[in-house]
Amino acid sequence: MATSSAVTANYVLKPPPFALDALEPHMSKQTLEFHWGKHHRAYVDNLKKQVLGTELEGKPLEHIIHSTYNNGELLPAFNNAAQAWNHEFFWESMKPGGGGKPTGELLALLERDFTSYEKFYEEFNAAAATQFGAGWAWLAYANDKLKVVKTPNAVNPLVLGSFPLLTIDVWEHAYYLDFQNRRPDYIKTFMTNLVSWEAVSARLEAAKAASSSSS
Amino acid sequence: MTTTVIIIIFVAIFATTLHDARGATMEPCLESMKTASLPDLPYAYDALEPAISEEIMRLHHQKHHQTYVTQYNKALNSLRSAMADGDHSSVVKLQSLIKFNGGGHVNHAIFWKNLAPVHEGGGKPPHDPLASAIDAHFGSLEGLIQKMNAEGAAVQGSGWVWFGLDRELKRLVVETTANQDPLVTKGSHLLPLIGIDVWEHAYYPQYKNARAEYLKNIWTVINWKYAADVFEKHTRDLDIN
C-alpha cells in the first residue's frame, strides 16, 4: 500500500508554503483566495463533519482515503478526504520562481523513463489536457519507475498503488479565473513558472526509501 | 452504455453499406454524414442577466460549446477514415472522444433552449399538462426545484442535473449525469426536458465556488415553455397523468 509521509494533513487546512499573492502573475491571488480559502477549506471542513461520530473519526487522512476508495466503489467520505489530501499536495508542488527543467537525479530518471525531459513534458501535458471534466494529472513512482497518470475527480495515485511526486489540478476552478477555458495555457504556465522540482525530488527520495524499506 | 450501442449500430449500418456498395455509391454515403455546427443563441449574450452574466454566456457559447463542436467534427472525420480503412480498433478507440464532445454538443444545444430572458417568459411556471404532472410527481413546482438543486449541488466534479420524462415508465424524473454524458446514458427511454449545466465553467466567473447560489438563481431564466411543449408533444399518445 503506497503512502506519502509528506502530507499527513489530519483534517487541518494547512496554508500553502507561500503567500497567496506569491505566485502572481502566473496564478493570481484571487485564484488562491478561492481555491485554497474556499474550495480546499470546504473539503477539510466537510470531511470533519462527515467522519464525526463514525469509525473513521480520528483516523489518519490516508487511512480514510484508502478505506473510502473501497476498490473503486467510492464511499461518501472519499471525495472530501482525497480532495483535502490532493490540494495540500498541489500547493506543495508549486513555488514562486518555479518551473523549468529539473536537474540531478530527478532529471536522470525522467530521461531514463521517458527518454527525454521533453517527452515527459509532452506526456504530462497531454494527460493534463485530455482528462475529461474534473481531475488531476500526476507524475508518480512505482516499481522503481516514473510514470504519468491522469485521474478523474478526487482519485489520486495513492489508491492506485503508486507514490505521487507531482500534481496539477485540472478542475476548472483551478484555472478559470486566470485562464477561463484555456486549460493548455494554464498547464504551460504551471510547467514553465510554478513547478517546485525541489519538492518533487524530496518526494522521490521518500518514495525510494519507503519502497526499499518495504521490500 | 446505450449511446455506445447506438454508435455500434450506426457503425454496423455504415460497414454494411460499404461492403455492398463499392465504388461510386460508397463515398457519397460517408460524405453525406452531416457534421455539427454551433447553433446561435436564441437571445443576446446579456439577456439572461443578472442570473447568468454576459461574460459567462459568451465564454460558454463561443468557447466551450464551440470547442465541443470542433472536436466532435474532428472525431467524426477520424471515424470516417478509420471506417474507410477498416481500422476497427481505431473505430472503437474514438468512441470516448465522440461521446464526450458529441455529448457536449447535444447537451449544450438543449441547454440554450432551456433558458430564456425574463421578458420572453424565462422563469414563468409551466403550462398544463406539464404543470399538473409536476404537482403529481413532486408535490409542487417548488418541490421539483428543490430536488433539482439538491442533486445538482451534490454532483461531484463535472456534470449535469436533468429533469426528464421516462417515456416507458410514464413518469417524470430527476437525474444527474457525469461529464458530458447525455441523459439517455441513464436510460434509453429518458427524454430531457430541462438540463442544468453544473460544470464549473457554467458559473465560476460570476458565482465562484457558490454553485448553490447559481442553482437558486437560474430558475428565474428557465424556459418552462420549452419543457412544457416537449412534454406535451411526447405525452399526447402516452396517457400520462
Coordinates of C-alpha atoms in Angstrom, one line a residue:
Chain A
M1 CA 0.0 0.0 0.0
A2 CA 1.6 3.2 -1.1
T3 CA 1.8 6.1 1.4
S4 CA 3.3 9.5 1.3
S5 CA 4.6 10.9 4.6
A6 CA 4.9 14.4 3.1
V7 CA 1.2 15.1 3.6
T8 CA -0.3 13.9 6.8
A9 CA -3.0 16.7 7.0
N10 CA -5.2 15.0 9.5
Y11 CA -8.0 17.4 8.7
V12 CA -6.2 20.6 9.1
L13 CA -6.3 23.4 6.5
K14 CA -2.6 24.0 6.1
P15 CA -1.7 27.2 4.4
P16 CA 0.3 26.9 1.2
P17 CA 4.1 27.2 1.6
F18 CA 3.9 30.7 0.0
A19 CA 1.8 33.9 0.4
L20 CA -1.4 33.9 -1.6
D21 CA -0.1 36.5 -3.9
A22 CA 3.4 35.0 -4.3
L23 CA 2.6 33.1 -7.5
E24 CA 1.5 36.2 -9.4
P25 CA 1.2 36.8 -12.3
H26 CA 1.1 33.0 -13.1
M27 CA -1.5 32.1 -10.6
S28 CA -3.4 35.1 -9.2
K29 CA -4.0 35.9 -5.6
Q30 CA -7.7 35.8 -6.3
T31 CA -7.4 32.2 -7.5
L32 CA -5.5 31.2 -4.4
E33 CA -8.1 33.0 -2.2
F34 CA -10.9 31.0 -3.7
H35 CA -9.1 27.8 -4.4
W36 CA -7.4 27.5 -1.0
G37 CA -9.6 29.7 1.0
K38 CA -13.0 28.3 -0.2
H39 CA -12.6 25.0 -2.1
H40 CA -9.8 23.4 -0.1
R41 CA -11.2 24.8 3.2
A42 CA -14.7 23.3 2.3
Y43 CA -13.2 19.8 1.7
V44 CA -11.5 19.9 5.1
D45 CA -14.5 21.3 7.0
N46 CA -16.9 18.9 5.3
L47 CA -14.6 15.9 5.9
K48 CA -14.6 16.7 9.6
K49 CA -18.4 16.9 9.7
Q50 CA -18.7 13.7 7.6
V51 CA -16.5 11.5 9.8
L52 CA -17.7 12.8 13.2
G53 CA -19.3 10.0 15.2
T54 CA -18.2 7.4 12.7
E55 CA -15.5 4.7 12.8
L56 CA -13.4 7.0 10.6
E57 CA -13.2 9.8 13.1
G58 CA -9.6 10.4 14.3
K59 CA -8.1 8.1 11.7
P60 CA -5.2 9.4 9.6
L61 CA -6.2 11.0 6.4
E62 CA -4.5 8.4 4.2
H63 CA -6.3 5.7 6.1
I64 CA -9.6 7.3 5.3
I65 CA -8.7 7.8 1.7
H66 CA -7.8 4.1 1.3
S67 CA -10.8 2.7 3.1
T68 CA -13.3 5.0 1.4
Y69 CA -11.8 4.4 -2.0
N70 CA -13.2 0.9 -1.4
N71 CA -11.6 -0.6 -4.6
G72 CA -13.4 1.9 -6.8
E73 CA -16.8 1.7 -5.2
L74 CA -16.4 5.1 -3.6
L75 CA -17.9 5.6 -0.1
P76 CA -19.2 9.1 0.8
A77 CA -16.2 10.5 2.6
F78 CA -13.8 9.7 -0.2
N79 CA -14.3 12.9 -2.2
N80 CA -13.7 15.2 0.8
A81 CA -10.8 13.2 2.2
A82 CA -8.9 12.7 -1.1
Q83 CA -9.5 16.3 -2.2
A84 CA -8.2 17.6 1.1
W85 CA -5.0 15.5 0.6
N86 CA -4.8 16.4 -3.1
H87 CA -4.9 20.1 -2.6
E88 CA -2.3 20.2 0.2
F89 CA -0.1 18.1 -2.2
F90 CA -0.8 20.6 -5.0
W91 CA 0.2 23.7 -3.1
E92 CA 3.5 22.0 -2.1
S93 CA 4.1 21.1 -5.7
M94 CA 4.5 24.8 -6.5
K95 CA 6.8 27.6 -5.6
P96 CA 7.4 31.2 -6.6
G97 CA 10.0 31.3 -9.3
G98 CA 9.4 27.6 -10.0
G99 CA 9.1 25.8 -13.3
G100 CA 11.6 24.9 -16.0
K101 CA 13.7 21.8 -16.2
P102 CA 14.8 19.7 -13.1
T103 CA 18.4 18.7 -12.5
G104 CA 20.3 15.9 -10.9
E105 CA 18.9 12.5 -10.2
L106 CA 15.4 13.5 -11.0
L107 CA 16.3 14.6 -14.5
A108 CA 18.3 11.4 -15.0
L109 CA 15.3 9.3 -14.0
L110 CA 13.0 11.3 -16.2
E111 CA 15.4 10.8 -19.1
R112 CA 15.6 7.1 -18.3
D113 CA 11.9 6.5 -18.1
F114 CA 10.6 9.0 -20.8
T115 CA 13.8 9.1 -23.0
S116 CA 13.9 12.9 -22.5
Y117 CA 12.6 15.7 -20.4
E118 CA 10.7 17.0 -23.5
K119 CA 9.0 13.6 -23.9
F120 CA 8.0 13.7 -20.2
Y121 CA 6.7 17.2 -20.6
E122 CA 4.7 16.1 -23.7
E123 CA 3.1 13.2 -21.8
F124 CA 2.3 15.2 -18.7
N125 CA 0.9 18.0 -20.8
A126 CA -1.3 15.5 -22.8
A127 CA -2.5 13.8 -19.6
A128 CA -3.5 17.2 -18.0
A129 CA -5.1 18.4 -21.2
T130 CA -7.1 15.3 -22.0
Q131 CA -8.5 14.5 -18.6
F132 CA -12.3 14.9 -19.3
G133 CA -14.1 17.1 -16.9
A134 CA -12.6 17.4 -13.4
G135 CA -9.4 15.7 -12.3
W136 CA -5.7 15.7 -11.9
A137 CA -2.5 14.8 -13.8
W138 CA 0.4 13.3 -11.9
L139 CA 4.0 12.2 -12.0
A140 CA 4.1 9.1 -9.9
Y141 CA 6.6 6.5 -8.9
A142 CA 6.0 2.7 -8.7
N143 CA 8.2 -0.4 -9.1
D144 CA 11.3 1.8 -9.5
K145 CA 9.7 3.6 -12.5
L146 CA 8.4 7.1 -13.1
K147 CA 5.1 7.4 -14.9
V148 CA 2.5 9.9 -15.8
V149 CA -1.0 9.3 -14.6
K150 CA -4.3 11.1 -15.1
T151 CA -7.2 10.7 -12.7
P152 CA -10.8 11.8 -12.5
N153 CA -12.4 14.0 -9.8
A154 CA -10.7 13.1 -6.5
V155 CA -8.9 10.0 -7.4
N156 CA -5.1 10.0 -6.7
P157 CA -2.2 7.6 -7.2
L158 CA -2.2 6.6 -3.5
V159 CA -5.3 4.4 -4.2
L160 CA -3.8 3.2 -7.4
G161 CA -0.7 1.8 -5.6
S162 CA 1.9 4.4 -6.6
F163 CA 3.7 7.3 -4.9
P164 CA 2.6 10.7 -6.1
L165 CA 5.5 13.0 -6.9
L166 CA 3.9 16.0 -8.7
T167 CA 0.4 17.1 -9.5
I168 CA -1.5 19.7 -11.4
D169 CA -5.2 20.3 -10.6
V170 CA -7.3 20.4 -13.8
W171 CA -10.6 21.0 -12.2
E172 CA -11.9 24.2 -13.8
H173 CA -11.9 26.1 -10.5
A174 CA -8.1 25.7 -10.6
Y175 CA -7.7 27.9 -13.7
Y176 CA -10.9 29.5 -14.7
L177 CA -10.4 32.9 -13.1
D178 CA -6.9 33.3 -14.7
F179 CA -7.3 31.3 -17.9
Q180 CA -11.1 30.8 -18.5
N181 CA -11.4 27.9 -20.9
R182 CA -7.7 27.9 -21.9
R183 CA -6.5 24.9 -20.0
P184 CA -3.5 24.3 -22.3
D185 CA -2.2 27.8 -21.4
Y186 CA -2.7 27.1 -17.7
I187 CA -0.7 23.8 -18.0
K188 CA 2.1 25.6 -19.9
T189 CA 2.3 28.3 -17.2
F190 CA 2.4 25.7 -14.5
M191 CA 5.2 23.8 -16.1
T192 CA 7.2 26.9 -17.1
N193 CA 6.7 29.0 -13.9
L194 CA 5.4 27.1 -11.0
V195 CA 6.6 23.6 -10.5
S196 CA 8.8 23.0 -7.5
W197 CA 11.2 20.4 -8.6
E198 CA 12.8 20.5 -5.1
A199 CA 9.5 19.2 -3.7
V200 CA 9.3 16.6 -6.4
S201 CA 12.9 15.4 -5.7
A202 CA 12.3 15.2 -2.0
R203 CA 9.2 13.1 -2.6
L204 CA 11.1 10.9 -4.9
E205 CA 13.7 10.3 -2.2
A206 CA 11.0 9.5 0.3
A207 CA 9.3 7.1 -2.2
K208 CA 12.5 5.3 -2.9
A209 CA 13.2 4.9 0.8
A210 CA 9.7 3.7 1.5
S211 CA 9.9 1.2 -1.4
S212 CA 13.2 -0.3 -0.3
S213 CA 12.3 -0.5 3.4
S214 CA 9.1 -2.4 2.5
S215 CA 10.8 -4.8 0.1
Chain B
M1 CA -23.7 2.2 -22.4
T2 CA -26.8 2.8 -24.6
T3 CA -25.0 5.5 -26.6
T4 CA -22.3 3.0 -27.3
V5 CA -24.8 0.5 -28.6
I6 CA -26.4 3.2 -30.8
I7 CA -23.0 4.1 -32.1
I8 CA -22.1 0.5 -32.8
I9 CA -25.3 0.0 -34.7
F10 CA -24.6 3.2 -36.6
V11 CA -21.2 1.9 -37.5
A12 CA -22.5 -1.5 -38.4
I13 CA -25.0 0.1 -40.8
F14 CA -22.2 2.0 -42.5
A15 CA -20.0 -1.0 -42.6
T16 CA -22.7 -3.0 -44.3
T17 CA -23.3 -0.2 -46.8
L18 CA -19.5 0.0 -47.5
H19 CA -19.4 -3.8 -48.1
D20 CA -22.4 -3.8 -50.5
A21 CA -21.7 -0.7 -52.4
R22 CA -18.2 -0.4 -53.6
G23 CA -17.2 2.3 -56.0
A24 CA -19.3 5.2 -56.8
T25 CA -22.1 4.7 -54.3
M26 CA -19.7 4.3 -51.3
E27 CA -18.2 7.8 -50.9
P28 CA -21.4 9.8 -51.1
C29 CA -22.9 7.8 -48.2
L30 CA -20.0 8.8 -46.0
E31 CA -19.7 12.3 -47.3
S32 CA -23.4 12.9 -46.7
M33 CA -22.6 12.4 -43.0
K34 CA -23.6 15.8 -41.6
T35 CA -21.2 17.5 -39.2
A36 CA -22.3 19.5 -36.2
S37 CA -22.4 23.3 -36.1
L38 CA -22.7 25.7 -33.3
P39 CA -26.3 26.8 -33.0
D40 CA -27.0 30.5 -32.5
L41 CA -28.2 31.6 -29.1
P42 CA -31.9 32.4 -29.3
Y43 CA -31.2 35.7 -27.3
A44 CA -28.5 38.2 -26.7
Y45 CA -25.5 37.3 -24.6
D46 CA -26.5 39.7 -21.8
A47 CA -30.2 38.7 -21.9
L48 CA -30.0 36.3 -19.0
E49 CA -28.5 38.9 -16.6
P50 CA -28.4 39.0 -13.6
A51 CA -28.9 35.3 -13.3
I52 CA -26.2 34.4 -15.7
S53 CA -23.7 37.1 -16.7
E54 CA -22.8 38.1 -20.3
E55 CA -19.2 37.1 -19.6
I56 CA -20.3 33.5 -18.9
M57 CA -22.7 33.3 -21.8
R58 CA -20.0 34.5 -24.2
L59 CA -17.4 32.0 -22.9
H60 CA -19.8 29.2 -22.5
H61 CA -21.3 29.5 -26.1
Q62 CA -18.3 30.8 -28.1
K63 CA -15.6 28.8 -26.4
H64 CA -16.8 25.8 -24.6
H65 CA -19.7 24.8 -26.9
Q66 CA -17.7 25.7 -30.0
T67 CA -14.8 23.5 -28.8
Y68 CA -17.2 20.6 -28.3
V69 CA -18.5 21.1 -31.9
T70 CA -15.0 21.4 -33.4
Q71 CA -13.6 18.4 -31.5
Y72 CA -16.7 16.3 -32.3
N73 CA -16.4 17.0 -36.0
K74 CA -12.7 16.2 -35.9
A75 CA -13.5 12.9 -34.2
L76 CA -16.2 12.2 -36.8
N77 CA -13.7 12.8 -39.5
S78 CA -11.2 10.4 -37.9
L79 CA -14.1 7.9 -37.6
R80 CA -14.8 8.2 -41.3
S81 CA -11.2 7.5 -42.1
A82 CA -11.0 4.6 -39.7
M83 CA -14.2 3.1 -41.1
A84 CA -12.9 3.5 -44.7
D85 CA -9.7 1.8 -43.7
G86 CA -11.5 -1.0 -41.8
D87 CA -9.4 0.1 -38.8
H88 CA -11.8 -1.3 -36.2
S89 CA -9.6 -0.8 -33.2
S90 CA -9.4 3.0 -34.0
V91 CA -13.2 3.0 -34.5
V92 CA -13.7 1.7 -31.0
K93 CA -11.0 3.9 -29.6
L94 CA -12.7 7.0 -31.0
Q95 CA -15.9 6.3 -29.1
S96 CA -14.9 8.1 -25.9
L97 CA -14.0 11.3 -27.8
I98 CA -17.2 11.1 -29.7
K99 CA -19.2 10.5 -26.5
F100 CA -17.5 13.4 -24.7
N101 CA -17.5 16.0 -27.5
G102 CA -20.7 14.9 -29.1
G103 CA -22.4 14.7 -25.8
G104 CA -21.1 18.2 -25.0
H105 CA -22.7 19.5 -28.3
V106 CA -26.0 17.7 -27.7
N107 CA -26.3 18.8 -24.1
H108 CA -25.5 22.5 -24.7
A109 CA -27.8 22.7 -27.7
I110 CA -30.6 21.7 -25.3
F111 CA -29.4 24.0 -22.6
W112 CA -29.6 27.2 -24.6
K113 CA -33.2 26.3 -25.4
N114 CA -33.8 25.6 -21.7
L115 CA -33.0 29.3 -20.9
A116 CA -35.0 32.4 -21.8
P117 CA -34.8 36.1 -20.9
V118 CA -37.3 37.1 -18.3
H119 CA -39.1 39.4 -20.8
E120 CA -39.5 36.3 -23.0
G121 CA -41.0 34.1 -20.4
G122 CA -37.9 33.0 -18.5
G123 CA -38.9 31.8 -15.0
K124 CA -42.6 31.7 -15.8
P125 CA -44.1 28.5 -14.5
P126 CA -45.1 25.8 -17.0
H127 CA -48.5 25.3 -18.5
D128 CA -50.5 22.1 -18.4
P129 CA -50.2 19.2 -18.9
L130 CA -46.7 19.5 -17.5
A131 CA -47.8 21.7 -14.6
S132 CA -50.2 19.1 -13.3
A133 CA -47.7 16.3 -13.9
I134 CA -45.1 18.1 -11.8
D135 CA -47.6 18.5 -9.0
A136 CA -48.5 14.9 -9.1
H137 CA -44.9 13.6 -9.2
F138 CA -43.1 16.2 -6.9
G139 CA -45.9 17.7 -4.9
S140 CA -45.3 21.2 -6.3
L141 CA -43.1 23.1 -8.7
E142 CA -41.1 24.2 -5.7
G143 CA -40.6 20.5 -4.7
L144 CA -39.2 19.8 -8.2
I145 CA -36.9 22.8 -8.0
Q146 CA -35.6 21.8 -4.6
K147 CA -34.8 18.3 -5.7
M148 CA -33.0 19.6 -8.8
N149 CA -31.0 22.0 -6.7
A150 CA -30.1 19.3 -4.1
E151 CA -29.0 16.8 -6.8
G152 CA -27.2 19.5 -8.8
A153 CA -25.3 20.7 -5.8
A154 CA -24.3 17.1 -5.0
V155 CA -22.7 16.3 -8.4
Q156 CA -19.0 15.7 -7.7
G157 CA -16.8 17.1 -10.4
S158 CA -18.4 18.0 -13.7
G159 CA -21.8 17.0 -14.9
W160 CA -25.5 17.9 -15.4
V161 CA -28.7 17.7 -13.5
W162 CA -31.7 16.8 -15.6
F163 CA -35.5 17.0 -15.3
G164 CA -36.8 14.4 -17.7
L165 CA -39.6 12.2 -18.9
D166 CA -39.3 8.4 -18.7
R167 CA -41.4 7.5 -21.7
E168 CA -41.5 3.8 -20.8
L169 CA -42.4 4.2 -17.2
K170 CA -44.6 7.2 -18.0
R171 CA -43.2 9.4 -15.2
L172 CA -41.1 12.4 -14.6
V173 CA -37.6 12.0 -13.2
V174 CA -34.7 14.0 -11.8
E175 CA -31.3 12.5 -12.8
T176 CA -27.7 13.5 -12.9
T177 CA -25.0 12.6 -15.4
A178 CA -21.3 12.9 -15.2
N179 CA -19.1 15.0 -17.6
Q180 CA -20.9 15.3 -20.9
D181 CA -22.9 12.1 -20.7
P182 CA -26.3 12.9 -22.2
L183 CA -29.4 11.9 -20.2
V184 CA -30.0 8.9 -22.5
T185 CA -27.0 7.2 -20.9
K186 CA -29.0 6.8 -17.7
G187 CA -31.8 5.1 -19.6
S188 CA -32.7 4.8 -23.3
H189 CA -36.3 5.9 -22.6
L190 CA -35.3 9.1 -20.9
L191 CA -36.2 12.4 -22.7
P192 CA -34.6 15.6 -21.4
L193 CA -37.0 18.4 -20.6
I194 CA -34.6 20.7 -18.6
G195 CA -30.9 20.3 -18.2
I196 CA -28.8 22.5 -15.9
D197 CA -25.0 22.5 -16.5
V198 CA -23.1 22.2 -13.2
W199 CA -19.7 22.2 -14.7
E200 CA -17.7 25.0 -13.0
H201 CA -17.4 26.8 -16.3
A202 CA -21.2 27.3 -16.2
Y203 CA -21.0 29.6 -13.2
Y204 CA -17.4 30.3 -12.0
P205 CA -16.7 33.8 -13.2
Q206 CA -19.8 35.1 -11.5
Y207 CA -20.5 32.7 -8.6
K208 CA -17.0 31.3 -8.0
N209 CA -17.4 28.3 -5.7
A210 CA -21.1 29.1 -4.8
R211 CA -22.8 26.6 -7.0
A212 CA -25.9 26.5 -4.8
E213 CA -26.3 30.2 -5.4
Y214 CA -26.1 29.7 -9.2
L215 CA -28.7 26.9 -9.0
K216 CA -31.0 29.1 -6.9
N217 CA -30.8 32.0 -9.4
I218 CA -31.0 30.1 -12.7
W219 CA -34.7 29.3 -12.2
T220 CA -35.5 32.9 -12.9
V221 CA -34.4 32.3 -16.5
I222 CA -35.5 28.7 -17.0
N223 CA -37.7 28.4 -20.2
W224 CA -40.6 26.3 -18.9
K225 CA -42.5 26.8 -22.1
Y226 CA -39.9 24.7 -24.0
A227 CA -40.1 21.9 -21.4
A228 CA -43.9 22.0 -21.4
D229 CA -44.1 21.9 -25.2
V230 CA -41.7 19.0 -25.4
F231 CA -43.6 17.2 -22.7
E232 CA -47.0 17.8 -24.3
K233 CA -45.7 16.6 -27.7
H234 CA -44.4 13.3 -26.2
T235 CA -47.3 12.5 -23.9
R236 CA -50.1 13.1 -26.3
D237 CA -50.4 9.4 -27.0
L238 CA -48.9 8.1 -23.8
D239 CA -51.9 8.8 -21.5
I240 CA -49.7 10.2 -18.6
N241 CA -51.4 11.7 -15.5

